[in-house]
Amino acid sequence: MTKAKRPFGDELLFFRALADYTRLRLLNLMTDGEVCVCFFVEVLRVNQPKISRHLAYLRRAGMVAARREGKWMHYRIVEPPDPHAARIFKEVRAWLKEDALMQRDRARLVKVCCAPQPPVQLRGAPRPINYKL
């Protein structure tokens, strides 16, 4: 007997995606909109391959979507279609928004992306739209 495919996917994958600190930090940085991978690397101080692996995991779990713009990859949060998963996902993001360490990450993103002179490695990178100093 085969397991029926659910619209959101495997619940275990959903909870495993939320069970990693780096993935939570990534979701936290996408709270206010779409973010380019280059900013995740700069803010989290984690190498690009590791960031990409975590983002791929979040994509498989149905939590984020990606789009390419030239050489730049942009990621944004996607609401789960399952109402139970959507409720849990919303609560996790609200919790992250109130956490002091997560607030520090968001402040660093604003500082890095919105400064008049971004770091050299980010010059020319598309800045997140919803972030302002």
PDB file of C-alpha atoms in Angstrom:
ATOM      1  CA  MET A   1       0.000   0.000   0.000  1.00  0.00           C
ATOM      2  CA  THR A   2       1.419   3.405  -0.956  1.00  0.00           C
ATOM      3  CA  LYS A   3       1.258   6.528   1.132  1.00  0.00           C
ATOM      4  CA  ALA A   4      -0.995   9.232  -0.313  1.00  0.00           C
ATOM      5  CA  LYS A   5       0.925  12.341  -1.395  1.00  0.00           C
ATOM      6  CA  ARG A   6       0.000  15.381   0.663  1.00  0.00           C
ATOM      7  CA  PRO A   7      -0.178  18.878  -0.902  1.00  0.00           C
ATOM      8  CA  PHE A   8       2.512  20.252   1.438  1.00  0.00           C
ATOM      9  CA  GLY A   9       4.693  17.176   1.435  1.00  0.00           C
ATOM     10  CA  ASP A  10       6.171  15.188   4.255  1.00  0.00           C
ATOM     11  CA  GLU A  11       5.555  16.531   7.765  1.00  0.00           C
ATOM     12  CA  LEU A  12       8.869  15.096   8.882  1.00  0.00           C
ATOM     13  CA  LEU A  13      10.689  17.147   6.229  1.00  0.00           C
ATOM     14  CA  PHE A  14       8.811  20.247   7.403  1.00  0.00           C
ATOM     15  CA  PHE A  15       9.892  19.811  11.031  1.00  0.00           C
ATOM     16  CA  ARG A  16      13.445  18.816  10.115  1.00  0.00           C
ATOM     17  CA  ALA A  17      13.730  22.000   8.070  1.00  0.00           C
ATOM     18  CA  LEU A  18      12.783  23.981  11.179  1.00  0.00           C
ATOM     19  CA  ALA A  19      15.173  22.012  13.398  1.00  0.00           C
ATOM     20  CA  ASP A  20      18.375  23.644  12.143  1.00  0.00           C
ATOM     21  CA  TYR A  21      19.702  26.940  13.476  1.00  0.00           C
ATOM     22  CA  THR A  22      21.171  28.110  10.153  1.00  0.00           C
ATOM     23  CA  ARG A  23      17.882  27.433   8.354  1.00  0.00           C
ATOM     24  CA  LEU A  24      16.002  29.364  11.035  1.00  0.00           C
ATOM     25  CA  ARG A  25      18.408  32.271  10.574  1.00  0.00           C
ATOM     26  CA  LEU A  26      17.804  32.182   6.810  1.00  0.00           C
ATOM     27  CA  LEU A  27      14.021  32.199   7.274  1.00  0.00           C
ATOM     28  CA  ASN A  28      14.405  35.068   9.716  1.00  0.00           C
ATOM     29  CA  LEU A  29      16.308  37.141   7.151  1.00  0.00           C
ATOM     30  CA  MET A  30      13.566  36.543   4.560  1.00  0.00           C
ATOM     31  CA  THR A  31      10.818  37.744   6.926  1.00  0.00           C
ATOM     32  CA  ASP A  32      10.445  41.123   5.240  1.00  0.00           C
ATOM     33  CA  GLY A  33      10.944  40.015   1.651  1.00  0.00           C
ATOM     34  CA  GLU A  34      13.171  38.515  -0.977  1.00  0.00           C
ATOM     35  CA  VAL A  35      16.921  38.337  -0.320  1.00  0.00           C
ATOM     36  CA  CYS A  36      19.867  37.523  -2.591  1.00  0.00           C
ATOM     37  CA  VAL A  37      22.162  34.664  -1.535  1.00  0.00           C
ATOM     38  CA  CYS A  38      25.153  37.014  -1.445  1.00  0.00           C
ATOM     39  CA  PHE A  39      23.586  38.882   1.487  1.00  0.00           C
ATOM     40  CA  PHE A  40      23.004  35.645   3.423  1.00  0.00           C
ATOM     41  CA  VAL A  41      26.703  34.840   3.047  1.00  0.00           C
ATOM     42  CA  GLU A  42      27.744  38.279   4.271  1.00  0.00           C
ATOM     43  CA  VAL A  43      25.300  38.538   7.181  1.00  0.00           C
ATOM     44  CA  LEU A  44      25.629  34.995   8.508  1.00  0.00           C
ATOM     45  CA  ARG A  45      29.361  34.748   7.758  1.00  0.00           C
ATOM     46  CA  VAL A  46      28.854  31.257   6.367  1.00  0.00           C
ATOM     47  CA  ASN A  47      30.285  30.077   3.048  1.00  0.00           C
ATOM     48  CA  GLN A  48      28.086  30.103  -0.050  1.00  0.00           C
ATOM     49  CA  PRO A  49      27.965  26.312  -0.603  1.00  0.00           C
ATOM     50  CA  LYS A  50      26.667  25.765   2.943  1.00  0.00           C
ATOM     51  CA  ILE A  51      24.061  28.529   2.536  1.00  0.00           C
ATOM     52  CA  SER A  52      22.959  26.996  -0.774  1.00  0.00           C
ATOM     53  CA  ARG A  53      22.580  23.532   0.779  1.00  0.00           C
ATOM     54  CA  HIS A  54      20.370  24.945   3.531  1.00  0.00           C
ATOM     55  CA  LEU A  55      18.298  26.935   1.036  1.00  0.00           C
ATOM     56  CA  ALA A  56      17.859  23.788  -1.090  1.00  0.00           C
ATOM     57  CA  TYR A  57      16.587  21.965   2.011  1.00  0.00           C
ATOM     58  CA  LEU A  58      14.094  24.765   2.680  1.00  0.00           C
ATOM     59  CA  ARG A  59      12.970  24.596  -0.968  1.00  0.00           C
ATOM     60  CA  ARG A  60      12.417  20.825  -0.714  1.00  0.00           C
ATOM     61  CA  ALA A  61      10.363  21.441   2.416  1.00  0.00           C
ATOM     62  CA  GLY A  62       8.221  23.944   0.489  1.00  0.00           C
ATOM     63  CA  MET A  63       9.137  26.888   2.710  1.00  0.00           C
ATOM     64  CA  VAL A  64      11.009  29.059   0.229  1.00  0.00           C
ATOM     65  CA  ALA A  65      10.991  29.747  -3.481  1.00  0.00           C
ATOM     66  CA  ALA A  66      13.852  30.957  -5.653  1.00  0.00           C
ATOM     67  CA  ARG A  67      14.250  33.035  -8.771  1.00  0.00           C
ATOM     68  CA  ARG A  68      17.304  33.815 -10.825  1.00  0.00           C
ATOM     69  CA  GLU A  69      18.198  37.295 -12.032  1.00  0.00           C
ATOM     70  CA  GLY A  70      21.328  37.006 -14.156  1.00  0.00           C
ATOM     71  CA  LYS A  71      23.994  35.545 -11.880  1.00  0.00           C
ATOM     72  CA  TRP A  72      22.031  36.367  -8.709  1.00  0.00           C
ATOM     73  CA  MET A  73      19.710  33.947  -6.898  1.00  0.00           C
ATOM     74  CA  HIS A  74      16.899  35.475  -4.825  1.00  0.00           C
ATOM     75  CA  TYR A  75      14.923  33.614  -2.159  1.00  0.00           C
ATOM     76  CA  ARG A  76      11.613  34.383  -0.519  1.00  0.00           C
ATOM     77  CA  ILE A  77       9.308  32.688   1.978  1.00  0.00           C
ATOM     78  CA  VAL A  78       6.382  30.672   0.633  1.00  0.00           C
ATOM     79  CA  GLU A  79       3.341  30.009   2.787  1.00  0.00           C
ATOM     80  CA  PRO A  80       2.530  26.297   3.106  1.00  0.00           C
ATOM     81  CA  PRO A  81      -0.823  25.368   1.566  1.00  0.00           C
ATOM     82  CA  ASP A  82      -1.651  23.051   4.484  1.00  0.00           C
ATOM     83  CA  PRO A  83      -3.464  25.152   7.150  1.00  0.00           C
ATOM     84  CA  HIS A  84      -1.797  23.352  10.087  1.00  0.00           C
ATOM     85  CA  ALA A  85       1.678  23.786   8.614  1.00  0.00           C
ATOM     86  CA  ALA A  86       0.894  27.421   7.738  1.00  0.00           C
ATOM     87  CA  ARG A  87      -0.143  28.134  11.332  1.00  0.00           C
ATOM     88  CA  ILE A  88       3.010  26.533  12.762  1.00  0.00           C
ATOM     89  CA  PHE A  89       5.189  28.300  10.186  1.00  0.00           C
ATOM     90  CA  LYS A  90       3.623  31.677  11.041  1.00  0.00           C
ATOM     91  CA  GLU A  91       4.178  31.115  14.779  1.00  0.00           C
ATOM     92  CA  VAL A  92       7.818  30.077  14.277  1.00  0.00           C
ATOM     93  CA  ARG A  93       8.488  33.223  12.248  1.00  0.00           C
ATOM     94  CA  ALA A  94       6.795  35.401  14.894  1.00  0.00           C
ATOM     95  CA  TRP A  95       8.947  33.763  17.555  1.00  0.00           C
ATOM     96  CA  LEU A  96      12.094  34.365  15.493  1.00  0.00           C
ATOM     97  CA  LYS A  97      11.164  38.012  15.010  1.00  0.00           C
ATOM     98  CA  GLU A  98      11.154  38.520  18.801  1.00  0.00           C
ATOM     99  CA  ASP A  99      14.461  36.709  19.465  1.00  0.00           C
ATOM    100  CA  ALA A 100      17.407  39.024  20.258  1.00  0.00           C
ATOM    101  CA  LEU A 101      19.944  37.070  18.180  1.00  0.00           C
ATOM    102  CA  MET A 102      17.597  36.994  15.196  1.00  0.00           C
ATOM    103  CA  GLN A 103      16.984  40.733  15.551  1.00  0.00           C
ATOM    104  CA  ARG A 104      20.744  41.218  15.438  1.00  0.00           C
ATOM    105  CA  ASP A 105      20.916  39.270  12.154  1.00  0.00           C
ATOM    106  CA  ARG A 106      18.159  41.448  10.643  1.00  0.00           C
ATOM    107  CA  ALA A 107      19.916  44.613  11.817  1.00  0.00           C
ATOM    108  CA  ARG A 108      23.133  43.404  10.204  1.00  0.00           C
ATOM    109  CA  LEU A 109      21.260  42.721   6.954  1.00  0.00           C
ATOM    110  CA  VAL A 110      19.879  46.264   6.952  1.00  0.00           C
ATOM    111  CA  LYS A 111      23.336  47.672   7.681  1.00  0.00           C
ATOM    112  CA  VAL A 112      24.999  45.615   4.927  1.00  0.00           C
ATOM    113  CA  CYS A 113      22.365  45.981   2.244  1.00  0.00           C
ATOM    114  CA  CYS A 114      21.332  49.559   2.748  1.00  0.00           C
ATOM    115  CA  ALA A 115      24.617  51.302   3.526  1.00  0.00           C
ATOM    116  CA  PRO A 116      25.659  53.982   1.031  1.00  0.00           C
ATOM    117  CA  GLN A 117      28.879  51.997   0.447  1.00  0.00           C
ATOM    118  CA  PRO A 118      28.210  48.242   0.734  1.00  0.00           C
ATOM    119  CA  PRO A 119      31.145  45.866   1.232  1.00  0.00           C
ATOM    120  CA  VAL A 120      33.246  45.406  -1.906  1.00  0.00           C
ATOM    121  CA  GLN A 121      31.977  41.856  -2.516  1.00  0.00           C
ATOM    122  CA  LEU A 122      28.377  43.157  -2.557  1.00  0.00           C
ATOM    123  CA  ARG A 123      28.810  46.106  -4.893  1.00  0.00           C
ATOM    124  CA  GLY A 124      26.550  45.532  -7.845  1.00  0.00           C
ATOM    125  CA  ALA A 125      24.430  42.981  -5.974  1.00  0.00           C
ATOM    126  CA  PRO A 126      20.671  43.572  -6.101  1.00  0.00           C
ATOM    127  CA  ARG A 127      19.625  44.966  -2.734  1.00  0.00           C
ATOM    128  CA  PRO A 128      16.589  43.597  -0.896  1.00  0.00           C
ATOM    129  CA  ILE A 129      13.660  45.843  -1.743  1.00  0.00           C
ATOM    130  CA  ASN A 130      11.825  45.935   1.604  1.00  0.00           C
ATOM    131  CA  TYR A 131      14.847  46.799   3.743  1.00  0.00           C
ATOM    132  CA  LYS A 132      15.678  50.413   4.572  1.00  0.00           C
ATOM    133  CA  LEU A 133      18.018  52.096   7.055  1.00  0.00           C
TER     134      LEU A 133
END
